[in-house]
CSV table of C-alpha atoms in Angstrom, one decimal:
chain,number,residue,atom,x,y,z
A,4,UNK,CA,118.4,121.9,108.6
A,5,UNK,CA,116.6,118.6,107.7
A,6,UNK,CA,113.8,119.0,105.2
A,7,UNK,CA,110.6,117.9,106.9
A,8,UNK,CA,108.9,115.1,104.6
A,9,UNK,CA,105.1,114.0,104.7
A,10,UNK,CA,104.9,110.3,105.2
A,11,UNK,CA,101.0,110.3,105.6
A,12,UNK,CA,98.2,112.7,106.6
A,13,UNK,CA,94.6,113.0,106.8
A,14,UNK,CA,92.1,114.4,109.1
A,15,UNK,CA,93.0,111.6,111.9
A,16,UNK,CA,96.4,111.5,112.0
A,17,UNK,CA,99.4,112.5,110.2
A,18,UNK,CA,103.4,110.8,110.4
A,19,UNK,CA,106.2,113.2,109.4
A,20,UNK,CA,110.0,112.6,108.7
A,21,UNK,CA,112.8,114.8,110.0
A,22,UNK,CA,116.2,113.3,109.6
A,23,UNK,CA,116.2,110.0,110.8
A,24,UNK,CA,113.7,111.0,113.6
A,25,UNK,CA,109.7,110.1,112.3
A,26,UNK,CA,107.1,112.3,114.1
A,27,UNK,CA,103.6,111.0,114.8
A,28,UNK,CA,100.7,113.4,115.4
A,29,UNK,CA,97.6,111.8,116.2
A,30,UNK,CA,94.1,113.8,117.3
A,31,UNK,CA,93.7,110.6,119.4
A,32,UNK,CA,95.9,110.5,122.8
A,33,UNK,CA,94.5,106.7,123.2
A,34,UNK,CA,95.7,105.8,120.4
A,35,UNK,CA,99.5,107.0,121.3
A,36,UNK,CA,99.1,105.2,124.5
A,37,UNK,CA,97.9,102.0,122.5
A,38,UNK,CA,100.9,101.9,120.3
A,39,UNK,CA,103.6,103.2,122.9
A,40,UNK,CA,102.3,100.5,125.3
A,41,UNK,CA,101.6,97.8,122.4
A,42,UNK,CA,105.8,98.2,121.4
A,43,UNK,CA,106.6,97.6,125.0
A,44,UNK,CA,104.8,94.9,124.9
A,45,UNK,CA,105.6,93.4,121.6
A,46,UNK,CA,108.4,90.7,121.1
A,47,UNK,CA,109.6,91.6,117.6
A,48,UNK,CA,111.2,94.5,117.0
A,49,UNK,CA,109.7,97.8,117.0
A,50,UNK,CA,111.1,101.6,116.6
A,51,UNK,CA,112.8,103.1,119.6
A,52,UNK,CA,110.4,105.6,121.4
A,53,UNK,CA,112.3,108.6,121.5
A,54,UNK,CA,109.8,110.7,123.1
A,55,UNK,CA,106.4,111.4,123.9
A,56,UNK,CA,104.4,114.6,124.8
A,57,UNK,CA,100.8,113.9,123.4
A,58,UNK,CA,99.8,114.3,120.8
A,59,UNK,CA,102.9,113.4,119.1
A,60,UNK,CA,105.1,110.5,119.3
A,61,UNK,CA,108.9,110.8,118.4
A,62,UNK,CA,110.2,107.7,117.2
A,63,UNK,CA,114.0,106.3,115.7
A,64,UNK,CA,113.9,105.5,112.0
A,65,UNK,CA,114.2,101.4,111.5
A,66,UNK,CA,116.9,100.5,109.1
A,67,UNK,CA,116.0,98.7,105.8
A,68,UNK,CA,112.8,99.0,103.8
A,69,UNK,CA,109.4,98.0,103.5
A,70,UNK,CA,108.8,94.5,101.3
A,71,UNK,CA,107.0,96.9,99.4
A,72,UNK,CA,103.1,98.6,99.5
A,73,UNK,CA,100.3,97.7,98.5
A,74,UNK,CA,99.5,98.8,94.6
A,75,UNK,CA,103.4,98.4,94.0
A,76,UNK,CA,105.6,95.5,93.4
A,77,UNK,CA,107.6,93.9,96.1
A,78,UNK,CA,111.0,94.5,96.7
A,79,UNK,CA,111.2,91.7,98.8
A,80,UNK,CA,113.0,88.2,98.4
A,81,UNK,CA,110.8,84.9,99.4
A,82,UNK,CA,113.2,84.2,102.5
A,83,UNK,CA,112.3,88.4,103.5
A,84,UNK,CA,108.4,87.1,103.3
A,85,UNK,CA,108.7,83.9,105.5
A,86,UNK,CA,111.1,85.9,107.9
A,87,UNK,CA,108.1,88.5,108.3
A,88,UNK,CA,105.5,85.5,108.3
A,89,UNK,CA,107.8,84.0,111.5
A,90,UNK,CA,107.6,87.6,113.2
A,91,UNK,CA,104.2,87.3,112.9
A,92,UNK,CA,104.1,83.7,114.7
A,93,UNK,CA,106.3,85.2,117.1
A,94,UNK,CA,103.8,88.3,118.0
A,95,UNK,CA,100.8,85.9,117.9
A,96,UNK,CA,102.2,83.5,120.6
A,97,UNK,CA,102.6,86.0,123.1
A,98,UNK,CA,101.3,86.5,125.8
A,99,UNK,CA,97.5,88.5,125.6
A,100,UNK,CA,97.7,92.4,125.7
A,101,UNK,CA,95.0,93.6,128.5
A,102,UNK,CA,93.1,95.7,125.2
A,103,UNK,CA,91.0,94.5,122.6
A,104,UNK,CA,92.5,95.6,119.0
A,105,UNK,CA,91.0,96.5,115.4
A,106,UNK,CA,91.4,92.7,114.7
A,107,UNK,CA,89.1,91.6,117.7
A,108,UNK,CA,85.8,93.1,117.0
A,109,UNK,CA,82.9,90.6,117.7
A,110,UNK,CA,81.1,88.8,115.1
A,111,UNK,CA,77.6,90.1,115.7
A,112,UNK,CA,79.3,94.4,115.4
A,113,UNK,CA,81.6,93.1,112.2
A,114,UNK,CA,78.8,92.1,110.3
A,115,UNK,CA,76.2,94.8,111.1
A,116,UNK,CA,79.4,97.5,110.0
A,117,UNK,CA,79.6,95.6,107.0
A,118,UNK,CA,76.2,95.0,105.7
A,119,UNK,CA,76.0,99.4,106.3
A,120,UNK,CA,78.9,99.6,104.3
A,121,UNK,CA,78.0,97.6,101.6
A,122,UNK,CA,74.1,99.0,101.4
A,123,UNK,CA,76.4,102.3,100.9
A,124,UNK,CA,78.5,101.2,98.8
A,125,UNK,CA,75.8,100.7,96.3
A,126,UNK,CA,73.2,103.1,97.4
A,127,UNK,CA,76.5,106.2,96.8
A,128,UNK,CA,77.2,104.2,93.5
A,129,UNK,CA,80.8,103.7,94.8
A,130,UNK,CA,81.0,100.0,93.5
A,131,UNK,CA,78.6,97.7,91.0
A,132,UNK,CA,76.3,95.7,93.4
A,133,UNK,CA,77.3,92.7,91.6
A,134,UNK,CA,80.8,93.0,92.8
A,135,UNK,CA,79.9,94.3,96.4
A,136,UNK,CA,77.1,91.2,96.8
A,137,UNK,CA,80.3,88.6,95.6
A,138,UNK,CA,82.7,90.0,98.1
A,139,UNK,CA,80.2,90.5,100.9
A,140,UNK,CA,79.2,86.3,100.2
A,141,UNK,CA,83.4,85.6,100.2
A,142,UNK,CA,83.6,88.0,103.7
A,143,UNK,CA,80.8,85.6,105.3
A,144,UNK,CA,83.3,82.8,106.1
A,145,UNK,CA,85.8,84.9,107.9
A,146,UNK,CA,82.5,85.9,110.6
A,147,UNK,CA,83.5,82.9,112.7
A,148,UNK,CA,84.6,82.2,116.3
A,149,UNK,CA,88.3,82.8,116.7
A,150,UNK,CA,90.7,82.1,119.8
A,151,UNK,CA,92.4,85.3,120.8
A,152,UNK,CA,95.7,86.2,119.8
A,153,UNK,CA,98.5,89.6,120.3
A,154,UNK,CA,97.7,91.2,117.1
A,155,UNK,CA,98.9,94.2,115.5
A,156,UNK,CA,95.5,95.3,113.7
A,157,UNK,CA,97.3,97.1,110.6
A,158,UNK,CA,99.5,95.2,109.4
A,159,UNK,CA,99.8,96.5,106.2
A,160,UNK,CA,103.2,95.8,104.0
A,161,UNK,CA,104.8,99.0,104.1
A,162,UNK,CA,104.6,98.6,107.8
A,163,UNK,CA,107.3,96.0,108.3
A,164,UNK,CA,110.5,96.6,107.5
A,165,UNK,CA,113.6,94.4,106.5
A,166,UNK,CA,117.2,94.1,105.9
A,167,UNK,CA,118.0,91.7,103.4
A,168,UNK,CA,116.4,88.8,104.4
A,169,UNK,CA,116.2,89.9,108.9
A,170,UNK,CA,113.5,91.8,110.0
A,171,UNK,CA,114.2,94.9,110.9
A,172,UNK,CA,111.2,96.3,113.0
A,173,UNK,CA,106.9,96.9,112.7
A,174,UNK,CA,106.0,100.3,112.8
A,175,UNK,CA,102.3,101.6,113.0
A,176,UNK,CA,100.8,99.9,116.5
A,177,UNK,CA,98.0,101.9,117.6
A,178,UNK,CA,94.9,99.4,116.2
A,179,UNK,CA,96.7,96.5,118.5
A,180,UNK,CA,95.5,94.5,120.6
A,181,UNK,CA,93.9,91.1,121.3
A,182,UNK,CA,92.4,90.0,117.8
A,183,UNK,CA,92.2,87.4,115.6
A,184,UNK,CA,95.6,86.2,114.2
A,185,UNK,CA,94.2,85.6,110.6
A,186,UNK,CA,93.1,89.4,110.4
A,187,UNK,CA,96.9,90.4,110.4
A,188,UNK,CA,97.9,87.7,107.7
A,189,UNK,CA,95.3,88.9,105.4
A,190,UNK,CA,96.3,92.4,105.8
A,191,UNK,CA,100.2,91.6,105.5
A,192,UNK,CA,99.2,90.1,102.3
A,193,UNK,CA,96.2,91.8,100.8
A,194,UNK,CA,97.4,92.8,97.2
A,195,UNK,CA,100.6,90.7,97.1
A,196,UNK,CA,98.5,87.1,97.0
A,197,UNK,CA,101.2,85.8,95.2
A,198,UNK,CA,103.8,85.8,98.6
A,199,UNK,CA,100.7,84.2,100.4
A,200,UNK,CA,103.0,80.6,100.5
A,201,UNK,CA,106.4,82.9,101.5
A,202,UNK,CA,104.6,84.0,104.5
A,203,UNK,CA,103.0,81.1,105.8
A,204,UNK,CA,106.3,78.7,105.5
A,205,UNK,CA,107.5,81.4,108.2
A,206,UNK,CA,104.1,81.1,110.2
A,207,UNK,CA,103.7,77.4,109.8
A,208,UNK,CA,100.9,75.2,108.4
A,209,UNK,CA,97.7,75.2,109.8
A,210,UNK,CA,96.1,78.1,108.6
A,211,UNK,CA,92.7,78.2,106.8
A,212,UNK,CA,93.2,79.6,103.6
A,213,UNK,CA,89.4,80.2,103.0
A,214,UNK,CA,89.4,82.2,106.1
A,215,UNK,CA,92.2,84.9,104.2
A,216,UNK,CA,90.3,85.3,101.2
A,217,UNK,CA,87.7,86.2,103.7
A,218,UNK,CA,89.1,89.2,105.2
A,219,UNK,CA,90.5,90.3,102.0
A,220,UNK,CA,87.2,91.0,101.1
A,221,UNK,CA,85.8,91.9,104.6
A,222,UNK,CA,88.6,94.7,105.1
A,223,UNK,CA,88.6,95.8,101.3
A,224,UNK,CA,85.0,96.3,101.4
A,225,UNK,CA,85.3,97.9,104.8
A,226,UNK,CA,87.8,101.0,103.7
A,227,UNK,CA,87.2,101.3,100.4
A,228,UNK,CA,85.0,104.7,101.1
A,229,UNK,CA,86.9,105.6,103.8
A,230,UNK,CA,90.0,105.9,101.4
A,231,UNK,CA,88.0,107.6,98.4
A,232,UNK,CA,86.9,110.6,101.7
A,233,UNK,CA,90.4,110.8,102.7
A,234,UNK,CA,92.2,111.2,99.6
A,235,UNK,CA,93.5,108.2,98.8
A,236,UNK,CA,92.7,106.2,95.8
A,237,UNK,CA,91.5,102.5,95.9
A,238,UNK,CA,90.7,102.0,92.3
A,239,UNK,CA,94.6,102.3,91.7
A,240,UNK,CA,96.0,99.0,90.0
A,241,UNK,CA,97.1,96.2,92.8
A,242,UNK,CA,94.7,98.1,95.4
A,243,UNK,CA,91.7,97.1,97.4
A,244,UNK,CA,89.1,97.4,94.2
A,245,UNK,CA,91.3,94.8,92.3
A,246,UNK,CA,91.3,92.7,95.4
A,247,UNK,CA,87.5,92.8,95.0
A,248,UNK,CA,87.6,91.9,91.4
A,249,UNK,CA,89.8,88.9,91.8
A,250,UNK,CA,87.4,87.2,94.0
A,251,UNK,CA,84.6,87.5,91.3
């Protein structure tokens, strides 16, 4: 019999690994329907949905690896990085998904979420105010009108996954949704700033840099208690604290 192995888990959700078969458990049934109807809907490759009985999801393990995670180094070559930032062109220019994602809250609820957060942040002593005040000022410029676009809404780096330099699918699509495209880049490269270029000479040009910085800080702000309630640990080197310091 296969060993059963603990990919993630926390209060919300938890992913386990038997065999090649990953199991997703997830005390929200919308967000199984999100993600199994988000993979239908996406045009870059996703894991094949084996089964589904809420609450859990049975999916097909992808072949490859991840570029890497955040906090770690990546394993991935500069061509791997542009090929992911071209999946990433190719999943914005769809066509619009009928939900609103994590990456398409308004303006006017983003900014009220963050100014709580950050009166917290300082108020629980979680991070120096002089840091928190920086980032919030570097978050401010990505609190702008967007046009719409298919995101994913977690786009984190251990969450796509390549072979050699192809590809290979995006796992993880229950925040998607319609959103704004610029959320996804940052989150694809929060940590790894340093494959920022890779990425968009797969995307293309046109992108506003200042924007990225932005939700580097917006998102790292955002989860940074979150992370410390759930077990996980920010203030590791490479992770979101250190992606606060560097804007200071």
């Amino acid at each position: 019999m296969d060993e059963v192995e603990v990919v993630v888990a926390h209060s919300e959700r938890a992913t386990l690994r038997v065999g090649d078969t990953f199991l997703k458990v997830d005390a929200d049934r919308g967000r199984i329907d999100v993600e199994v109807e988000a993979m239908a809907l996406a045009p870059v490759p996703t894991p094949e949905v084996l089964w589904c009985k809420p609450p859990v999801l049975a999916m097909a393990a992808l072949p490859g690896t991840t570029l890497g995670r955040l906090g770690g180094p990546s394993t991935g070559s500069p061509a791997a990085w542009a090929a992911a930032g071209a999946a990433i062109r190719k999943l914005h220019d769809a066509p619009l998904p009928a939900r609103p994602g994590r990456a398409g809250r308004s303006i006017v609820a983003l900014a009220a979420e963050l100014d709580d957060e950050c009166e917290l942040l300082v108020t629980n002593g979680v991070l120096p105010a002089d840091l928190v005040t920086r980032n919030r000022q570097v978050a401010e410029a990505a609190l702008r009108p967007w046009a719409p676009a298919f995101t994913h809404g977690d786009l984190q780096i251990d969450h796509v996954f390549v072979d050699g330099d192809e590809v290979t699918g995006i796992i993880d699509w229950s925040e998607a949704g319609r959103g704004d495209p610029l959320y996804d880049l940052a989150t694809f490269t929060l940590g790894h700033e340093e494959h920022l270029d890779d990425v968009i000479a797969g995307y293309g040009v046109g992108l506003d840099l200042e924007v990225i910085h932005a939700w580097w800080s917006l998102r790292s702000l955002l989860i940074v208690r979150w992370l410390t309630e759930h077990g996980f640990d920010p203030f590791a080197p490479g992770c979101e604290v250190d992606v606060l310091r560097a804007r200071m």
